[in-house]
Structure formats: structure tokens, C-alpha cells
Tab-separated table of C-alpha atoms in Angstrom:
chain	number	residue	atom	x	y	z
A	1	UNK	CA	-92.499	80.252	-41.523
A	2	UNK	CA	-93.205	79.130	-45.099
A	3	UNK	CA	-96.401	79.529	-46.978
A	4	UNK	CA	-97.676	77.180	-49.581
A	5	UNK	CA	-97.423	78.431	-53.149
A	6	UNK	CA	-100.819	79.082	-54.636
A	7	UNK	CA	-101.516	78.242	-58.247
A	8	UNK	CA	-101.778	81.161	-60.644
A	9	UNK	CA	-105.339	82.304	-61.253
A	10	UNK	CA	-106.970	81.400	-64.503
A	11	UNK	CA	-106.944	84.405	-66.783
A	12	UNK	CA	-110.390	85.009	-68.156
A	13	UNK	CA	-110.813	86.701	-71.445
A	14	UNK	CA	-112.733	89.967	-71.317
A	15	UNK	CA	-116.160	89.819	-72.865
A	16	UNK	CA	-115.207	92.038	-75.787
A	17	UNK	CA	-117.329	90.061	-78.245
A	18	UNK	CA	-120.444	90.504	-76.119
A	19	UNK	CA	-119.818	94.190	-75.464
A	20	UNK	CA	-119.007	94.869	-79.123
A	21	UNK	CA	-122.108	93.083	-80.333
A	22	UNK	CA	-124.280	94.971	-77.844
A	23	UNK	CA	-122.886	98.293	-79.061
A	24	UNK	CA	-123.327	97.337	-82.724
A	25	UNK	CA	-126.824	96.016	-82.034
A	26	UNK	CA	-127.779	99.221	-80.245
A	27	UNK	CA	-126.439	101.351	-83.096
A	28	UNK	CA	-128.306	99.310	-85.724
A	29	UNK	CA	-131.522	99.516	-83.718
A	30	UNK	CA	-131.250	103.274	-83.256
A	31	UNK	CA	-130.676	103.798	-86.988
A	32	UNK	CA	-133.673	101.598	-87.767
A	33	UNK	CA	-135.836	103.354	-85.177
A	34	UNK	CA	-134.953	106.694	-86.747
A	35	UNK	CA	-135.986	105.414	-90.169
A	36	UNK	CA	-139.294	104.111	-88.799
A	37	UNK	CA	-139.891	107.475	-87.102
A	38	UNK	CA	-139.445	109.230	-90.450
A	39	UNK	CA	-141.887	106.749	-92.024
A	40	UNK	CA	-144.529	107.363	-89.333
A	41	UNK	CA	-144.083	111.135	-89.508
A	42	UNK	CA	-144.475	111.222	-93.292
A	43	UNK	CA	-147.510	108.927	-93.154
A	44	UNK	CA	-149.173	111.117	-90.526
A	45	UNK	CA	-148.532	114.240	-92.603
A	46	UNK	CA	-150.001	112.578	-95.681
A	47	UNK	CA	-153.090	111.427	-93.790
A	48	UNK	CA	-153.552	114.875	-92.232
A	49	UNK	CA	-153.812	116.374	-95.712
A	50	UNK	CA	-156.216	113.623	-96.854
A	51	UNK	CA	-153.786	111.824	-99.163
A	52	UNK	CA	-153.894	108.073	-99.644
A	53	UNK	CA	-150.719	106.443	-98.328
A	54	UNK	CA	-150.891	103.093	-100.153
A	55	UNK	CA	-153.394	102.123	-102.836
A	56	UNK	CA	-156.199	99.986	-101.428
A	57	UNK	CA	-155.311	96.270	-101.397
A	58	UNK	CA	-151.719	96.739	-102.539
A	59	UNK	CA	-150.095	95.497	-99.309
A	60	UNK	CA	-151.411	92.142	-98.085
A	61	UNK	CA	-151.292	90.850	-94.516
A	62	UNK	CA	-150.876	87.131	-95.273
A	63	UNK	CA	-147.180	87.127	-96.201
A	64	UNK	CA	-146.382	89.571	-93.391
A	65	UNK	CA	-148.038	87.277	-90.846
A	66	UNK	CA	-146.142	84.256	-92.134
A	67	UNK	CA	-142.876	86.154	-91.834
A	68	UNK	CA	-143.772	87.094	-88.269
A	69	UNK	CA	-144.435	83.470	-87.334
A	70	UNK	CA	-141.239	82.310	-89.060
A	71	UNK	CA	-139.161	84.845	-87.159
A	72	UNK	CA	-140.894	83.911	-83.901
A	73	UNK	CA	-139.803	80.319	-84.481
A	74	UNK	CA	-136.275	81.503	-85.251
A	75	UNK	CA	-136.075	83.068	-81.777
A	76	UNK	CA	-136.521	79.600	-80.318
A	77	UNK	CA	-133.924	78.008	-82.572
A	78	UNK	CA	-131.294	80.698	-81.998
A	79	UNK	CA	-131.727	80.301	-78.237
A	80	UNK	CA	-131.374	76.561	-78.744
A	81	UNK	CA	-128.031	77.276	-80.441
A	82	UNK	CA	-126.915	79.413	-77.493
A	83	UNK	CA	-127.825	76.667	-75.028
A	84	UNK	CA	-126.058	74.042	-77.124
A	85	UNK	CA	-122.923	76.193	-77.317
A	86	UNK	CA	-122.915	76.685	-73.533
A	87	UNK	CA	-123.213	72.938	-73.008
A	88	UNK	CA	-120.691	72.206	-75.786
A	89	UNK	CA	-123.314	70.101	-77.535
A	90	UNK	CA	-122.029	70.453	-81.084
A	91	UNK	CA	-124.584	68.313	-82.988
A	92	UNK	CA	-127.570	70.188	-81.564
A	93	UNK	CA	-125.762	73.490	-82.025
A	94	UNK	CA	-125.213	72.807	-85.718
A	95	UNK	CA	-128.839	71.826	-86.213
A	96	UNK	CA	-130.079	74.911	-84.345
A	97	UNK	CA	-127.831	77.270	-86.312
A	98	UNK	CA	-128.790	75.647	-89.624
A	99	UNK	CA	-132.517	75.863	-88.887
A	100	UNK	CA	-132.169	79.504	-87.827
A	101	UNK	CA	-130.338	80.290	-91.061
A	102	UNK	CA	-133.072	78.477	-92.978
A	103	UNK	CA	-135.726	80.600	-91.274
A	104	UNK	CA	-133.770	83.742	-92.170
A	105	UNK	CA	-133.518	82.679	-95.808
A	106	UNK	CA	-137.256	81.950	-95.848
A	107	UNK	CA	-138.042	85.466	-94.620
A	108	UNK	CA	-135.780	87.045	-97.249
A	109	UNK	CA	-137.534	84.908	-99.883
A	110	UNK	CA	-140.925	86.010	-98.579
A	111	UNK	CA	-139.880	89.658	-98.803
A	112	UNK	CA	-138.921	89.041	-102.423
A	113	UNK	CA	-142.495	87.832	-102.964
A	114	UNK	CA	-143.904	90.915	-101.191
A	115	UNK	CA	-141.821	93.213	-103.378
A	116	UNK	CA	-142.998	91.399	-106.511
A	117	UNK	CA	-146.603	91.382	-105.331
A	118	UNK	CA	-146.811	95.067	-104.422
A	119	UNK	CA	-144.896	96.140	-107.557
A	120	UNK	CA	-144.229	99.573	-106.093
A	121	UNK	CA	-141.932	101.893	-108.011
A	122	UNK	CA	-139.361	103.619	-105.836
A	123	UNK	CA	-139.892	106.942	-107.596
A	124	UNK	CA	-143.715	106.726	-107.451
A	125	UNK	CA	-143.946	108.800	-104.272
A	126	UNK	CA	-142.922	109.147	-100.670
A	127	UNK	CA	-144.991	106.181	-99.487
A	128	UNK	CA	-143.411	103.719	-101.880
A	129	UNK	CA	-139.907	105.078	-101.271
A	130	UNK	CA	-140.283	104.783	-97.509
A	131	UNK	CA	-141.857	101.332	-97.858
A	132	UNK	CA	-138.712	100.115	-99.608
A	133	UNK	CA	-136.444	102.044	-97.233
A	134	UNK	CA	-137.939	100.542	-94.069
A	135	UNK	CA	-138.422	96.985	-95.315
A	136	UNK	CA	-135.172	97.007	-97.289
A	137	UNK	CA	-133.177	98.130	-94.262
A	138	UNK	CA	-134.773	95.322	-92.267
A	139	UNK	CA	-133.807	92.798	-94.956
A	140	UNK	CA	-130.243	94.159	-94.895
A	141	UNK	CA	-130.129	93.775	-91.111
A	142	UNK	CA	-131.462	90.229	-91.388
A	143	UNK	CA	-128.834	89.349	-93.997
A	144	UNK	CA	-126.153	90.764	-91.664
A	145	UNK	CA	-127.543	88.618	-88.836
A	146	UNK	CA	-127.460	85.584	-91.104
A	147	UNK	CA	-123.845	86.385	-91.954
A	148	UNK	CA	-123.015	86.517	-88.240
A	149	UNK	CA	-124.640	83.135	-87.715
A	150	UNK	CA	-122.824	81.724	-90.750
A	151	UNK	CA	-119.443	82.878	-89.438
A	152	UNK	CA	-120.277	81.374	-86.053
A	153	UNK	CA	-121.216	78.081	-87.704
A	154	UNK	CA	-117.987	78.024	-89.705
A	155	UNK	CA	-115.984	78.728	-86.553
A	156	UNK	CA	-117.722	75.815	-84.849
A	157	UNK	CA	-117.037	73.540	-87.815
A	158	UNK	CA	-113.352	74.495	-87.783
A	159	UNK	CA	-113.028	73.196	-84.254
A	160	UNK	CA	-113.580	76.225	-82.029
A	161	UNK	CA	-115.431	75.265	-78.884
A	162	UNK	CA	-115.790	76.229	-75.275
A	163	UNK	CA	-116.301	79.693	-73.913
A	164	UNK	CA	-115.122	81.511	-77.057
A	165	UNK	CA	-117.694	79.788	-79.245
A	166	UNK	CA	-120.448	80.298	-76.675
A	167	UNK	CA	-119.728	84.032	-76.598
A	168	UNK	CA	-119.810	84.209	-80.396
A	169	UNK	CA	-123.148	82.418	-80.551
A	170	UNK	CA	-124.528	84.669	-77.813
A	171	UNK	CA	-123.374	87.768	-79.698
A	172	UNK	CA	-125.026	86.582	-82.909
A	173	UNK	CA	-128.183	85.678	-80.974
A	174	UNK	CA	-128.426	89.160	-79.428
A	175	UNK	CA	-128.261	90.725	-82.879
A	176	UNK	CA	-130.780	88.182	-84.221
A	177	UNK	CA	-133.235	88.974	-81.417
A	178	UNK	CA	-132.938	92.674	-82.270
A	179	UNK	CA	-133.700	91.866	-85.919
A	180	UNK	CA	-136.803	89.930	-84.912
A	181	UNK	CA	-137.941	92.816	-82.696
A	182	UNK	CA	-137.394	95.220	-85.599
A	183	UNK	CA	-139.572	93.009	-87.796
A	184	UNK	CA	-142.382	93.196	-85.244
A	185	UNK	CA	-142.115	96.978	-85.562
A	186	UNK	CA	-142.216	96.686	-89.377
A	187	UNK	CA	-145.170	94.309	-89.190
A	188	UNK	CA	-147.182	96.656	-86.992
A	189	UNK	CA	-146.204	99.994	-88.550
A	190	UNK	CA	-145.999	99.106	-92.236
A	191	UNK	CA	-148.310	96.122	-92.738
A	192	UNK	CA	-150.981	96.490	-90.053
A	193	UNK	CA	-151.327	100.282	-89.914
A	194	UNK	CA	-151.128	100.876	-93.628
């Protein structure tokens, strides 16, 4: 009795990009959370002894709120890029990635304004040093997320498509979402609860 030959199964690539990005995202978040914990601890110690943390009126809420809204919009556009990559819709994917990168550049520009406006000196005290440490580490994480999105865009322009591109966009989107969540922490801890 003969059996019919079955076709070979399709070999699926392991999701190493997704797993790697989740591990890197988790590590970046834990490092940032540790830095924010140091900031909160030092601020509480200063307030317990009656010291002023920031001079009155030195840190404004307007720019911080605009950055929050810009990053909230970027969550929508990065998810649009993920959906476009899954559907292999290249034109919409390019537009979504470009708009997300534009939002990221706008937030970095706004932080430049905040740094110029506050005019803190790094060696002026613990509060100013930790202000730059927390916000500067967020800006560095956002620039790294923008670099991930840029590499993904270049890969898409070079002709990569299908499942590999979709996984790359998803990996960049996971990291971007973590960056946005970290900004919400910065917004609440540094700008709201001065």
C-alpha cells in the first residue's frame, strides 16, 4: 500500500526580533524606573527637611502638556504603521512611520525649549542634576526609538516586505510605546508634582 507524499511544511522563522525587542524594552524600562525612583526618593528627602526642590515658576506645564499630547498622537501613528506592515500596505506604512518620526523630532525639539527655558545648571544642586538625568534619559530613549523606526523605514524602502518587515515594525512599536509610557511617568513625576 502506497501513501501519498505530503509537501514539506513551511519553515517559520522564530520570533527572535520580537523576543529581543521585548527583552531590550524591559531592560530600558527597568533602568528608567530605577532612575525615577532615585528622583522621587531625593525629592521626598528634600521636602522632609523643608528644602525647596525647584524654584517657584521655573518649570512650566504648558510645554510638558504639549509633549504629552504629541506622544499620545504618536501612539496612534505607530500602530497605524504596524497595521500597514501586517497588511503589506507600503504607502500607508511609509506615511505612518514618517509622521511618527516627525512627532518624535517635535518632542525632542520641545525638550530643547524646556532646557533653555528652565536654564538649570547641572552642578546647581541635586534637583537640577536629577531633572536633567531623568528627562535626558527619556530623550535618549526617544532618540533610540526614532533610530529603530528609521532603520525599519529604510528596510521597507530597500524592498523588505512581508512577515519580516511586520515583525520589525512591531518590535519598534513596542519600544516606542514604552517610551511614551515613560514620558507619562516623567510628566506626572517631574512636571506635575514639582
